[in-house]
mmCIF file with all atom_site columns, C-alpha atoms in Angstrom:
data_model
loop_
_atom_site.group_PDB
_atom_site.id
_atom_site.type_symbol
_atom_site.label_atom_id
_atom_site.label_alt_id
_atom_site.label_comp_id
_atom_site.label_asym_id
_atom_site.label_entity_id
_atom_site.label_seq_id
_atom_site.pdbx_PDB_ins_code
_atom_site.Cartn_x
_atom_site.Cartn_y
_atom_site.Cartn_z
_atom_site.occupancy
_atom_site.B_iso_or_equiv
_atom_site.pdbx_formal_charge
_atom_site.auth_seq_id
_atom_site.auth_comp_id
_atom_site.auth_asym_id
_atom_site.auth_atom_id
_atom_site.pdbx_PDB_model_num
ATOM 1   C CA . VAL A 1 1   ? -53.887 57.665 -35.526 1.00 93.00 ? 1   VAL A CA 1
ATOM 2   C CA . LYS A 1 2   ? -53.448 54.069 -34.344 1.00 90.00 ? 2   LYS A CA 1
ATOM 3   C CA . GLY A 1 3   ? -50.779 54.610 -31.695 1.00 88.00 ? 3   GLY A CA 1
ATOM 4   C CA . VAL A 1 4   ? -51.982 57.872 -30.154 1.00 92.00 ? 4   VAL A CA 1
ATOM 5   C CA . LEU A 1 5   ? -55.552 58.902 -30.988 1.00 93.00 ? 5   LEU A CA 1
ATOM 6   C CA . TYR A 1 6   ? -57.082 55.440 -30.691 1.00 94.00 ? 6   TYR A CA 1
ATOM 7   C CA . HIS A 1 7   ? -55.385 54.544 -27.398 1.00 91.00 ? 7   HIS A CA 1
ATOM 8   C CA . ILE A 1 8   ? -56.130 57.899 -25.766 1.00 93.00 ? 8   ILE A CA 1
ATOM 9   C CA . CYS A 1 9   ? -59.821 57.715 -26.660 1.00 94.00 ? 9   CYS A CA 1
ATOM 10  C CA . LYS A 1 10  ? -60.108 54.056 -25.699 1.00 93.00 ? 10  LYS A CA 1
ATOM 11  C CA . GLN A 1 11  ? -58.563 54.667 -22.293 1.00 91.00 ? 11  GLN A CA 1
ATOM 12  C CA . TYR A 1 12  ? -60.758 57.698 -21.662 1.00 92.00 ? 12  TYR A CA 1
ATOM 13  C CA . LEU A 1 13  ? -63.915 55.801 -22.576 1.00 94.00 ? 13  LEU A CA 1
ATOM 14  C CA . LYS A 1 14  ? -62.899 52.978 -20.227 1.00 92.00 ? 14  LYS A CA 1
ATOM 15  C CA . ASN A 1 15  ? -62.204 54.996 -17.053 1.00 91.00 ? 15  ASN A CA 1
ATOM 16  C CA . HIS A 1 16  ? -62.084 58.731 -17.956 1.00 90.00 ? 16  HIS A CA 1
ATOM 17  C CA . ILE A 1 17  ? -58.297 58.792 -17.514 1.00 85.00 ? 17  ILE A CA 1
ATOM 18  C CA . LEU A 1 18  ? -56.003 60.588 -19.996 1.00 85.00 ? 18  LEU A CA 1
ATOM 19  C CA . LYS A 1 19  ? -52.732 58.803 -20.841 1.00 76.00 ? 19  LYS A CA 1
ATOM 20  C CA . THR A 1 20  ? -50.446 61.788 -20.335 1.00 77.00 ? 20  THR A CA 1
ATOM 21  C CA . GLN A 1 21  ? -47.377 59.764 -21.351 1.00 84.00 ? 21  GLN A CA 1
ATOM 22  C CA . ILE A 1 22  ? -48.775 59.784 -24.903 1.00 84.00 ? 22  ILE A CA 1
ATOM 23  C CA . ALA A 1 23  ? -50.129 63.352 -25.028 1.00 85.00 ? 23  ALA A CA 1
ATOM 24  C CA . LYS A 1 24  ? -49.974 66.195 -22.513 1.00 84.00 ? 24  LYS A CA 1
ATOM 25  C CA . SER A 1 25  ? -53.519 67.348 -23.187 1.00 86.00 ? 25  SER A CA 1
ATOM 26  C CA . VAL A 1 26  ? -56.478 66.468 -25.407 1.00 90.00 ? 26  VAL A CA 1
ATOM 27  C CA . GLU A 1 27  ? -59.618 68.506 -26.009 1.00 91.00 ? 27  GLU A CA 1
ATOM 28  C CA . GLY A 1 28  ? -63.083 67.205 -26.821 1.00 92.00 ? 28  GLY A CA 1
ATOM 29  C CA . LEU A 1 29  ? -62.850 63.761 -25.235 1.00 93.00 ? 29  LEU A CA 1
ATOM 30  C CA . ASN A 1 30  ? -66.158 64.368 -23.489 1.00 92.00 ? 30  ASN A CA 1
ATOM 31  C CA . PHE A 1 31  ? -67.915 64.331 -26.884 1.00 94.00 ? 31  PHE A CA 1
ATOM 32  C CA . ILE A 1 32  ? -66.806 60.769 -27.713 1.00 95.00 ? 32  ILE A CA 1
ATOM 33  C CA . ARG A 1 33  ? -69.173 57.848 -27.131 1.00 94.00 ? 33  ARG A CA 1
ATOM 34  C CA . GLY A 1 34  ? -67.245 55.145 -28.949 1.00 95.00 ? 34  GLY A CA 1
ATOM 35  C CA . ILE A 1 35  ? -64.178 54.460 -31.108 1.00 95.00 ? 35  ILE A CA 1
ATOM 36  C CA . SER A 1 36  ? -63.219 51.475 -33.261 1.00 94.00 ? 36  SER A CA 1
ATOM 37  C CA . ILE A 1 37  ? -60.507 50.455 -35.736 1.00 93.00 ? 37  ILE A CA 1
ATOM 38  C CA . PHE A 1 38  ? -61.330 48.401 -38.830 1.00 91.00 ? 38  PHE A CA 1
ATOM 39  C CA . ASN A 1 39  ? -58.422 46.794 -40.672 1.00 86.00 ? 39  ASN A CA 1
ATOM 40  C CA . GLN A 1 40  ? -57.999 44.001 -43.195 1.00 83.00 ? 40  GLN A CA 1
ATOM 41  C CA . SER A 1 41  ? -56.946 41.267 -40.795 1.00 81.00 ? 41  SER A CA 1
ATOM 42  C CA . GLN A 1 42  ? -58.816 38.011 -41.202 1.00 79.00 ? 42  GLN A CA 1
ATOM 43  C CA . ILE A 1 43  ? -61.854 37.384 -39.037 1.00 80.00 ? 43  ILE A CA 1
ATOM 44  C CA . ASN A 1 44  ? -60.915 35.108 -36.160 1.00 71.00 ? 44  ASN A CA 1
ATOM 45  C CA . ALA A 1 45  ? -63.703 32.594 -36.350 1.00 64.00 ? 45  ALA A CA 1
ATOM 46  C CA . GLN A 1 46  ? -64.423 28.883 -36.298 1.00 69.00 ? 46  GLN A CA 1
ATOM 47  C CA . THR A 1 47  ? -64.487 26.969 -39.571 1.00 68.00 ? 47  THR A CA 1
ATOM 48  C CA . ARG A 1 48  ? -68.286 26.775 -39.242 1.00 79.00 ? 48  ARG A CA 1
ATOM 49  C CA . SER A 1 49  ? -68.627 30.570 -39.053 1.00 88.00 ? 49  SER A CA 1
ATOM 50  C CA . ILE A 1 50  ? -70.670 32.065 -41.899 1.00 92.00 ? 50  ILE A CA 1
ATOM 51  C CA . VAL A 1 51  ? -71.651 35.629 -42.759 1.00 94.00 ? 51  VAL A CA 1
ATOM 52  C CA . ALA A 1 52  ? -75.072 35.266 -41.084 1.00 94.00 ? 52  ALA A CA 1
ATOM 53  C CA . THR A 1 53  ? -73.654 33.945 -37.797 1.00 92.00 ? 53  THR A CA 1
ATOM 54  C CA . PHE A 1 54  ? -70.885 36.552 -37.736 1.00 93.00 ? 54  PHE A CA 1
ATOM 55  C CA . LEU A 1 55  ? -73.454 39.334 -38.145 1.00 93.00 ? 55  LEU A CA 1
ATOM 56  C CA . ASP A 1 56  ? -75.677 37.815 -35.432 1.00 92.00 ? 56  ASP A CA 1
ATOM 57  C CA . ILE A 1 57  ? -78.674 37.529 -37.762 1.00 93.00 ? 57  ILE A CA 1
ATOM 58  C CA . PHE A 1 58  ? -78.785 33.747 -38.231 1.00 93.00 ? 58  PHE A CA 1
ATOM 59  C CA . ASP A 1 59  ? -81.125 33.471 -35.233 1.00 93.00 ? 59  ASP A CA 1
ATOM 60  C CA . ASN A 1 60  ? -83.499 35.934 -36.914 1.00 92.00 ? 60  ASN A CA 1
ATOM 61  C CA . ILE A 1 61  ? -83.416 33.950 -40.153 1.00 93.00 ? 61  ILE A CA 1
ATOM 62  C CA . ARG A 1 62  ? -84.139 30.697 -38.324 1.00 93.00 ? 62  ARG A CA 1
ATOM 63  C CA . ASP A 1 63  ? -86.977 32.385 -36.422 1.00 93.00 ? 63  ASP A CA 1
ATOM 64  C CA . VAL A 1 64  ? -88.578 33.326 -39.743 1.00 91.00 ? 64  VAL A CA 1
ATOM 65  C CA . PHE A 1 65  ? -88.510 29.714 -40.945 1.00 92.00 ? 65  PHE A CA 1
ATOM 66  C CA . ALA A 1 66  ? -89.691 28.349 -37.591 1.00 92.00 ? 66  ALA A CA 1
ATOM 67  C CA . ASN A 1 67  ? -92.608 30.785 -37.423 1.00 90.00 ? 67  ASN A CA 1
ATOM 68  C CA . ASN A 1 68  ? -93.823 29.814 -40.886 1.00 85.00 ? 68  ASN A CA 1
ATOM 69  C CA . ASN A 1 69  ? -94.190 26.067 -40.451 1.00 87.00 ? 69  ASN A CA 1
ATOM 70  C CA . ASN A 1 70  ? -95.931 23.714 -38.009 1.00 86.00 ? 70  ASN A CA 1
ATOM 71  C CA . LEU A 1 71  ? -93.335 20.938 -37.992 1.00 89.00 ? 71  LEU A CA 1
ATOM 72  C CA . PHE A 1 72  ? -89.974 22.233 -36.791 1.00 92.00 ? 72  PHE A CA 1
ATOM 73  C CA . ASP A 1 73  ? -88.738 24.767 -34.267 1.00 93.00 ? 73  ASP A CA 1
ATOM 74  C CA . LYS A 1 74  ? -85.741 27.063 -34.966 1.00 93.00 ? 74  LYS A CA 1
ATOM 75  C CA . SER A 1 75  ? -83.161 24.485 -33.825 1.00 94.00 ? 75  SER A CA 1
ATOM 76  C CA . TYR A 1 76  ? -83.904 22.421 -36.956 1.00 94.00 ? 76  TYR A CA 1
ATOM 77  C CA . PHE A 1 77  ? -82.751 25.267 -39.217 1.00 94.00 ? 77  PHE A CA 1
ATOM 78  C CA . SER A 1 78  ? -79.215 25.301 -37.811 1.00 91.00 ? 78  SER A CA 1
ATOM 79  C CA . PHE A 1 79  ? -76.543 23.036 -39.301 1.00 89.00 ? 79  PHE A CA 1
ATOM 80  C CA . ASN A 1 80  ? -74.813 23.250 -35.903 1.00 89.00 ? 80  ASN A CA 1
ATOM 81  C CA . HIS A 1 81  ? -77.692 21.594 -34.028 1.00 91.00 ? 81  HIS A CA 1
ATOM 82  C CA . LYS A 1 82  ? -78.300 17.849 -34.007 1.00 92.00 ? 82  LYS A CA 1
ATOM 83  C CA . ASN A 1 83  ? -81.990 18.377 -34.736 1.00 93.00 ? 83  ASN A CA 1
ATOM 84  C CA . GLY A 1 84  ? -81.387 19.837 -38.156 1.00 92.00 ? 84  GLY A CA 1
ATOM 85  C CA . GLN A 1 85  ? -77.904 18.784 -39.221 1.00 92.00 ? 85  GLN A CA 1
ATOM 86  C CA . CYS A 1 86  ? -77.140 15.870 -41.526 1.00 92.00 ? 86  CYS A CA 1
ATOM 87  C CA . VAL A 1 87  ? -76.442 12.824 -39.363 1.00 91.00 ? 87  VAL A CA 1
ATOM 88  C CA . LYS A 1 88  ? -73.481 11.771 -41.523 1.00 91.00 ? 88  LYS A CA 1
ATOM 89  C CA . CYS A 1 89  ? -71.434 14.975 -41.915 1.00 91.00 ? 89  CYS A CA 1
ATOM 90  C CA . LYS A 1 90  ? -72.733 16.701 -38.738 1.00 90.00 ? 90  LYS A CA 1
ATOM 91  C CA . GLY A 1 91  ? -73.636 19.842 -40.652 1.00 89.00 ? 91  GLY A CA 1
ATOM 92  C CA . LEU A 1 92  ? -70.287 20.337 -42.403 1.00 89.00 ? 92  LEU A CA 1
ATOM 93  C CA . GLY A 1 93  ? -71.586 19.406 -45.841 1.00 88.00 ? 93  GLY A CA 1
ATOM 94  C CA . GLU A 1 94  ? -68.422 17.384 -46.432 1.00 88.00 ? 94  GLU A CA 1
ATOM 95  C CA . LEU A 1 95  ? -67.011 13.955 -45.638 1.00 88.00 ? 95  LEU A CA 1
ATOM 96  C CA . ASN A 1 96  ? -63.218 13.660 -45.890 1.00 86.00 ? 96  ASN A CA 1
ATOM 97  C CA . ASP A 1 97  ? -63.031 16.870 -47.970 1.00 85.00 ? 97  ASP A CA 1
ATOM 98  C CA . VAL A 1 98  ? -65.619 15.549 -50.450 1.00 92.00 ? 98  VAL A CA 1
ATOM 99  C CA . ILE A 1 99  ? -69.228 16.760 -50.755 1.00 93.00 ? 99  ILE A CA 1
ATOM 100 C CA . CYS A 1 100 ? -71.388 14.673 -48.442 1.00 92.00 ? 100 CYS A CA 1
ATOM 101 C CA . PRO A 1 101 ? -73.604 12.405 -50.626 1.00 91.00 ? 101 PRO A CA 1
ATOM 102 C CA . TYR A 1 102 ? -76.304 12.123 -47.942 1.00 91.00 ? 102 TYR A CA 1
ATOM 103 C CA . CYS A 1 103 ? -77.131 15.850 -47.846 1.00 91.00 ? 103 CYS A CA 1
ATOM 104 C CA . VAL A 1 104 ? -75.502 16.829 -51.177 1.00 91.00 ? 104 VAL A CA 1
ATOM 105 C CA . GLY A 1 105 ? -73.356 19.373 -49.377 1.00 90.00 ? 105 GLY A CA 1
ATOM 106 C CA . SER A 1 106 ? -76.182 21.241 -47.647 1.00 91.00 ? 106 SER A CA 1
ATOM 107 C CA . GLY A 1 107 ? -75.340 20.064 -44.126 1.00 92.00 ? 107 GLY A CA 1
ATOM 108 C CA . TYR A 1 108 ? -79.069 19.638 -43.398 1.00 93.00 ? 108 TYR A CA 1
ATOM 109 C CA . LYS A 1 109 ? -81.459 16.732 -43.051 1.00 92.00 ? 109 LYS A CA 1
ATOM 110 C CA . ASN A 1 110 ? -83.672 16.269 -46.115 1.00 92.00 ? 110 ASN A CA 1
ATOM 111 C CA . GLU A 1 111 ? -86.901 16.846 -44.156 1.00 92.00 ? 111 GLU A CA 1
ATOM 112 C CA . VAL A 1 112 ? -85.657 20.303 -43.118 1.00 93.00 ? 112 VAL A CA 1
ATOM 113 C CA . LEU A 1 113 ? -85.039 21.209 -46.764 1.00 92.00 ? 113 LEU A CA 1
ATOM 114 C CA . ASN A 1 114 ? -88.691 20.480 -47.546 1.00 91.00 ? 114 ASN A CA 1
ATOM 115 C CA . ILE A 1 115 ? -89.685 23.612 -45.587 1.00 91.00 ? 115 ILE A CA 1
ATOM 116 C CA . GLU A 1 116 ? -89.772 26.775 -47.684 1.00 90.00 ? 116 GLU A CA 1
ATOM 117 C CA . TYR A 1 117 ? -90.220 30.460 -46.952 1.00 90.00 ? 117 TYR A CA 1
ATOM 118 C CA . ASN A 1 118 ? -91.025 32.794 -49.859 1.00 88.00 ? 118 ASN A CA 1
ATOM 119 C CA . GLY A 1 119 ? -89.786 30.186 -52.330 1.00 88.00 ? 119 GLY A CA 1
ATOM 120 C CA . PHE A 1 120 ? -86.507 29.333 -50.573 1.00 91.00 ? 120 PHE A CA 1
ATOM 121 C CA . HIS A 1 121 ? -85.562 26.460 -48.327 1.00 92.00 ? 121 HIS A CA 1
ATOM 122 C CA . ILE A 1 122 ? -82.916 27.311 -45.711 1.00 93.00 ? 122 ILE A CA 1
ATOM 123 C CA . ASN A 1 123 ? -79.907 26.071 -47.680 1.00 92.00 ? 123 ASN A CA 1
ATOM 124 C CA . GLU A 1 124 ? -80.986 27.851 -50.888 1.00 93.00 ? 124 GLU A CA 1
ATOM 125 C CA . LEU A 1 125 ? -81.407 31.065 -48.938 1.00 93.00 ? 125 LEU A CA 1
ATOM 126 C CA . LEU A 1 126 ? -77.969 30.800 -47.335 1.00 94.00 ? 126 LEU A CA 1
ATOM 127 C CA . ASN A 1 127 ? -76.339 30.194 -50.705 1.00 92.00 ? 127 ASN A CA 1
ATOM 128 C CA . THR A 1 128 ? -78.062 32.936 -52.706 1.00 92.00 ? 128 THR A CA 1
ATOM 129 C CA . ASP A 1 129 ? -76.315 36.293 -53.027 1.00 91.00 ? 129 ASP A CA 1
ATOM 130 C CA . ILE A 1 130 ? -77.461 38.947 -50.574 1.00 91.00 ? 130 ILE A CA 1
ATOM 131 C CA . GLU A 1 131 ? -78.692 41.287 -53.333 1.00 86.00 ? 131 GLU A CA 1
ATOM 132 C CA . SER A 1 132 ? -81.249 38.655 -54.372 1.00 87.00 ? 132 SER A CA 1
ATOM 133 C CA . VAL A 1 133 ? -82.753 37.854 -50.946 1.00 87.00 ? 133 VAL A CA 1
ATOM 134 C CA . ALA A 1 134 ? -83.652 41.365 -49.769 1.00 83.00 ? 134 ALA A CA 1
ATOM 135 C CA . GLU A 1 135 ? -87.307 40.948 -50.831 1.00 83.00 ? 135 GLU A CA 1
ATOM 136 C CA . VAL A 1 136 ? -87.586 37.711 -48.841 1.00 85.00 ? 136 VAL A CA 1
ATOM 137 C CA . PHE A 1 137 ? -87.201 39.593 -45.548 1.00 85.00 ? 137 PHE A CA 1
ATOM 138 C CA . LYS A 1 138 ? -89.114 42.781 -46.324 1.00 79.00 ? 138 LYS A CA 1
ATOM 139 C CA . ASN A 1 139 ? -90.955 42.546 -42.975 1.00 79.00 ? 139 ASN A CA 1
ATOM 140 C CA . ASN A 1 140 ? -87.922 41.867 -40.757 1.00 84.00 ? 140 ASN A CA 1
ATOM 141 C CA . THR A 1 141 ? -86.248 45.104 -39.644 1.00 87.00 ? 141 THR A CA 1
ATOM 142 C CA . LYS A 1 142 ? -82.988 43.665 -38.295 1.00 87.00 ? 142 LYS A CA 1
ATOM 143 C CA . ILE A 1 143 ? -82.291 41.523 -41.350 1.00 90.00 ? 143 ILE A CA 1
ATOM 144 C CA . LEU A 1 144 ? -83.192 44.399 -43.694 1.00 90.00 ? 144 LEU A CA 1
ATOM 145 C CA . THR A 1 145 ? -80.824 46.702 -41.776 1.00 90.00 ? 145 THR A CA 1
ATOM 146 C CA . ALA A 1 146 ? -78.059 44.119 -42.221 1.00 92.00 ? 146 ALA A CA 1
ATOM 147 C CA . ILE A 1 147 ? -78.772 43.769 -45.943 1.00 91.00 ? 147 ILE A CA 1
ATOM 148 C CA . TYR A 1 148 ? -78.809 47.573 -46.339 1.00 90.00 ? 148 TYR A CA 1
ATOM 149 C CA . TYR A 1 149 ? -75.314 47.915 -44.893 1.00 91.00 ? 149 TYR A CA 1
ATOM 150 C CA . LEU A 1 150 ? -73.983 44.870 -46.736 1.00 93.00 ? 150 LEU A CA 1
ATOM 151 C CA . LYS A 1 151 ? -75.228 46.178 -50.083 1.00 90.00 ? 151 LYS A CA 1
ATOM 152 C CA . ASN A 1 152 ? -73.847 49.678 -49.556 1.00 88.00 ? 152 ASN A CA 1
ATOM 153 C CA . LEU A 1 153 ? -70.531 48.368 -48.267 1.00 90.00 ? 153 LEU A CA 1
ATOM 154 C CA . ARG A 1 154 ? -70.345 46.506 -51.606 1.00 89.00 ? 154 ARG A CA 1
ATOM 155 C CA . LEU A 1 155 ? -70.804 43.053 -50.089 1.00 91.00 ? 155 LEU A CA 1
ATOM 156 C CA . GLY A 1 156 ? -74.046 42.275 -51.902 1.00 90.00 ? 156 GLY A CA 1
ATOM 157 C CA . HIS A 1 157 ? -72.263 39.615 -53.955 1.00 91.00 ? 157 HIS A CA 1
ATOM 158 C CA . LEU A 1 158 ? -71.688 37.503 -50.835 1.00 93.00 ? 158 LEU A CA 1
ATOM 159 C CA . SER A 1 159 ? -74.192 34.936 -49.614 1.00 94.00 ? 159 SER A CA 1
ATOM 160 C CA . LEU A 1 160 ? -75.367 34.754 -46.006 1.00 94.00 ? 160 LEU A CA 1
ATOM 161 C CA . GLY A 1 161 ? -73.950 31.240 -45.869 1.00 92.00 ? 161 GLY A CA 1
ATOM 162 C CA . ARG A 1 162 ? -70.476 32.205 -47.127 1.00 92.00 ? 162 ARG A CA 1
ATOM 163 C CA . LYS A 1 163 ? -67.773 30.969 -44.743 1.00 90.00 ? 163 LYS A CA 1
ATOM 164 C CA . THR A 1 164 ? -65.956 33.908 -43.157 1.00 91.00 ? 164 THR A CA 1
ATOM 165 C CA . THR A 1 165 ? -62.633 32.074 -43.471 1.00 88.00 ? 165 THR A CA 1
ATOM 166 C CA . THR A 1 166 ? -62.865 32.409 -47.282 1.00 89.00 ? 166 THR A CA 1
ATOM 167 C CA . LEU A 1 167 ? -63.210 36.210 -47.397 1.00 90.00 ? 167 LEU A CA 1
ATOM 168 C CA . SER A 1 168 ? -60.553 38.505 -48.841 1.00 88.00 ? 168 SER A CA 1
ATOM 169 C CA . GLY A 1 169 ? -58.942 41.117 -46.581 1.00 86.00 ? 169 GLY A CA 1
ATOM 170 C CA . GLY A 1 170 ? -61.140 43.898 -47.988 1.00 87.00 ? 170 GLY A CA 1
ATOM 171 C CA . GLU A 1 171 ? -64.310 41.835 -47.633 1.00 89.00 ? 171 GLU A CA 1
ATOM 172 C CA . ALA A 1 172 ? -63.416 40.888 -44.051 1.00 89.00 ? 172 ALA A CA 1
ATOM 173 C CA . GLN A 1 173 ? -62.780 44.541 -43.175 1.00 89.00 ? 173 GLN A CA 1
ATOM 174 C CA . ARG A 1 174 ? -66.097 45.730 -44.591 1.00 90.00 ? 174 ARG A CA 1
ATOM 175 C CA . LEU A 1 175 ? -67.945 42.822 -42.957 1.00 93.00 ? 175 LEU A CA 1
ATOM 176 C CA . LYS A 1 176 ? -66.490 43.805 -39.563 1.00 92.00 ? 176 LYS A CA 1
ATOM 177 C CA . LEU A 1 177 ? -67.636 47.370 -40.192 1.00 92.00 ? 177 LEU A CA 1
ATOM 178 C CA . ALA A 1 178 ? -71.100 46.096 -41.199 1.00 92.00 ? 178 ALA A CA 1
ATOM 179 C CA . LYS A 1 179 ? -71.377 44.104 -37.963 1.00 93.00 ? 179 LYS A CA 1
ATOM 180 C CA . TYR A 1 180 ? -70.521 47.169 -35.893 1.00 93.00 ? 180 TYR A CA 1
ATOM 181 C CA . LEU A 1 181 ? -73.023 49.351 -37.781 1.00 92.00 ? 181 LEU A CA 1
ATOM 182 C CA . ILE A 1 182 ? -75.802 46.763 -37.419 1.00 92.00 ? 182 ILE A CA 1
ATOM 183 C CA . LYS A 1 183 ? -75.173 46.231 -33.709 1.00 91.00 ? 183 LYS A CA 1
ATOM 184 C CA . ASN A 1 184 ? -74.949 49.958 -32.897 1.00 91.00 ? 184 ASN A CA 1
ATOM 185 C CA . HIS A 1 185 ? -77.438 51.184 -35.495 1.00 89.00 ? 185 HIS A CA 1
ATOM 186 C CA . SER A 1 186 ? -79.636 53.233 -33.148 1.00 90.00 ? 186 SER A CA 1
ATOM 187 C CA . GLN A 1 187 ? -76.755 54.540 -31.006 1.00 93.00 ? 187 GLN A CA 1
ATOM 188 C CA . ILE A 1 188 ? -74.761 55.753 -34.010 1.00 93.00 ? 188 ILE A CA 1
ATOM 189 C CA . LYS A 1 189 ? -77.644 58.041 -34.974 1.00 93.00 ? 189 LYS A CA 1
ATOM 190 C CA . LYS A 1 190 ? -77.017 59.912 -31.706 1.00 95.00 ? 190 LYS A CA 1
ATOM 191 C CA . GLY A 1 191 ? -73.472 60.807 -32.807 1.00 95.00 ? 191 GLY A CA 1
ATOM 192 C CA . GLY A 1 192 ? -70.126 60.813 -31.008 1.00 96.00 ? 192 GLY A CA 1
ATOM 193 C CA . PHE A 1 193 ? -68.536 57.715 -32.596 1.00 97.00 ? 193 PHE A CA 1
ATOM 194 C CA . ILE A 1 194 ? -65.098 57.676 -34.234 1.00 97.00 ? 194 ILE A CA 1
ATOM 195 C CA . PHE A 1 195 ? -64.457 55.175 -37.038 1.00 96.00 ? 195 PHE A CA 1
ATOM 196 C CA . ILE A 1 196 ? -60.817 54.543 -37.973 1.00 96.00 ? 196 ILE A CA 1
ATOM 197 C CA . ILE A 1 197 ? -60.706 52.590 -41.234 1.00 93.00 ? 197 ILE A CA 1
ATOM 198 C CA . ASP A 1 198 ? -57.402 51.366 -42.668 1.00 92.00 ? 198 ASP A CA 1
ATOM 199 C CA . GLU A 1 199 ? -57.478 51.333 -46.494 1.00 89.00 ? 199 GLU A CA 1
ATOM 200 C CA . PRO A 1 200 ? -61.245 50.890 -46.971 1.00 89.00 ? 200 PRO A CA 1
ATOM 201 C CA . THR A 1 201 ? -61.032 51.130 -50.785 1.00 86.00 ? 201 THR A CA 1
ATOM 202 C CA . SER A 1 202 ? -58.735 48.132 -51.189 1.00 82.00 ? 202 SER A CA 1
ATOM 203 C CA . GLY A 1 203 ? -60.010 45.910 -54.016 1.00 81.00 ? 203 GLY A CA 1
ATOM 204 C CA . LEU A 1 204 ? -62.821 48.316 -54.991 1.00 84.00 ? 204 LEU A CA 1
ATOM 205 C CA . ASP A 1 205 ? -63.264 50.125 -58.309 1.00 86.00 ? 205 ASP A CA 1
ATOM 206 C CA . VAL A 1 206 ? -64.329 53.762 -58.582 1.00 88.00 ? 206 VAL A CA 1
ATOM 207 C CA . GLN A 1 207 ? -68.057 52.989 -58.706 1.00 87.00 ? 207 GLN A CA 1
ATOM 208 C CA . ASN A 1 208 ? -67.914 50.799 -55.603 1.00 86.00 ? 208 ASN A CA 1
ATOM 209 C CA . ILE A 1 209 ? -65.860 53.404 -53.740 1.00 88.00 ? 209 ILE A CA 1
ATOM 210 C CA . HIS A 1 210 ? -68.653 55.892 -54.483 1.00 88.00 ? 210 HIS A CA 1
ATOM 211 C CA . TYR A 1 211 ? -71.172 53.615 -52.741 1.00 86.00 ? 211 TYR A CA 1
ATOM 212 C CA . LEU A 1 212 ? -68.807 53.078 -49.809 1.00 88.00 ? 212 LEU A CA 1
ATOM 213 C CA . TYR A 1 213 ? -68.496 56.824 -49.273 1.00 89.00 ? 213 TYR A CA 1
ATOM 214 C CA . LYS A 1 214 ? -72.282 57.115 -49.111 1.00 90.00 ? 214 LYS A CA 1
ATOM 215 C CA . ILE A 1 215 ? -72.079 55.111 -45.876 1.00 91.00 ? 215 ILE A CA 1
ATOM 216 C CA . PHE A 1 216 ? -69.322 57.399 -44.583 1.00 94.00 ? 216 PHE A CA 1
ATOM 217 C CA . ASP A 1 217 ? -71.399 60.473 -45.461 1.00 95.00 ? 217 ASP A CA 1
ATOM 218 C CA . GLU A 1 218 ? -74.339 58.989 -43.580 1.00 94.00 ? 218 GLU A CA 1
ATOM 219 C CA . LEU A 1 219 ? -72.179 58.423 -40.485 1.00 96.00 ? 219 LEU A CA 1
ATOM 220 C CA . ILE A 1 220 ? -70.885 61.996 -40.646 1.00 97.00 ? 220 ILE A CA 1
ATOM 221 C CA . LYS A 1 221 ? -74.417 63.360 -41.056 1.00 96.00 ? 221 LYS A CA 1
ATOM 222 C CA . TYR A 1 222 ? -75.202 61.987 -37.597 1.00 96.00 ? 222 TYR A CA 1
ATOM 223 C CA . LYS A 1 223 ? -72.169 63.840 -36.151 1.00 96.00 ? 223 LYS A CA 1
ATOM 224 C CA . ASN A 1 224 ? -69.789 60.901 -36.058 1.00 97.00 ? 224 ASN A CA 1
ATOM 225 C CA . SER A 1 225 ? -66.203 61.058 -37.338 1.00 97.00 ? 225 SER A CA 1
ATOM 226 C CA . VAL A 1 226 ? -64.667 58.879 -40.061 1.00 96.00 ? 226 VAL A CA 1
ATOM 227 C CA . ILE A 1 227 ? -60.875 58.713 -40.383 1.00 96.00 ? 227 ILE A CA 1
ATOM 228 C CA . CYS A 1 228 ? -59.576 56.849 -43.434 1.00 94.00 ? 228 CYS A CA 1
ATOM 229 C CA . ILE A 1 229 ? -55.941 55.759 -43.671 1.00 92.00 ? 229 ILE A CA 1
ATOM 230 C CA . GLU A 1 230 ? -55.647 55.528 -47.434 1.00 89.00 ? 230 GLU A CA 1
ATOM 231 C CA . HIS A 1 231 ? -53.034 54.821 -50.126 1.00 82.00 ? 231 HIS A CA 1
ATOM 232 C CA . ASN A 1 232 ? -55.411 55.126 -53.073 1.00 73.00 ? 232 ASN A CA 1
#
C-alpha cells in the first residue's frame, strides 16, 4: 500500500505518468483526484504551534473577537503578535520554564483578556475543551466544520490552544486527518480521494472506534476510498 499504490497514484496525479518499474499496468487512475497517507508520526511544528493554528482556524477565531469589540483588531488576539502578547514572556506564558507572573501563563496582555465573546475571553476559549465551545461559534461555518470533524475523530477532549508538540501519536494522526478534511471539505464531497490510514484505532476503545468509522463511512458515501492498515 505504502510502497506501490501510494507512489503510483501520487506520480500519476503529478504528471499523468505511470511508474512502470513498480507496476506494469494500473487501471482506474483517471478516477483519482487525490491521495494521502496519515500515520502516527509527530507533527513537525514550532513550539508555539497549537491545535487552532495547525488547523488554520485561529485567524477565524481572532476575527470573531475583533468583530465583536471596538477597541482591538485581530492582531491583539494573537500571542504571537506584539500587539497582544505579554511584554514579559512574549506570548509564551512562561519565564525560565515557570508560569509567567505578569500574564499568569496566558501569554496575553491583561487588557486583551478583558474582551469577551459569548462569555469567554480569548485565553479561556483556547483552554476549554472543544466539546464545550461548539455553541460559541454556532454562526461560523469553518470553525463549526472543524469542530464537527474533531468531535467525530474523538479529539473533542483537546482544547484549541493545546500545543501540538504534546499530542500522542494517535491524536497527532487524527489531527492531521482532521486538517485535511477541513481544508478539502467541499472537494471531498465530489469523490475520487484515497485515504491511507495507518492504525487509526490506536489508543481508542470500542465506542470511540465506532465514532471514527462514522467518518470513514461518510467519506465512502461520497465515493472516496478509505484503506486502513490495522493490527487491531
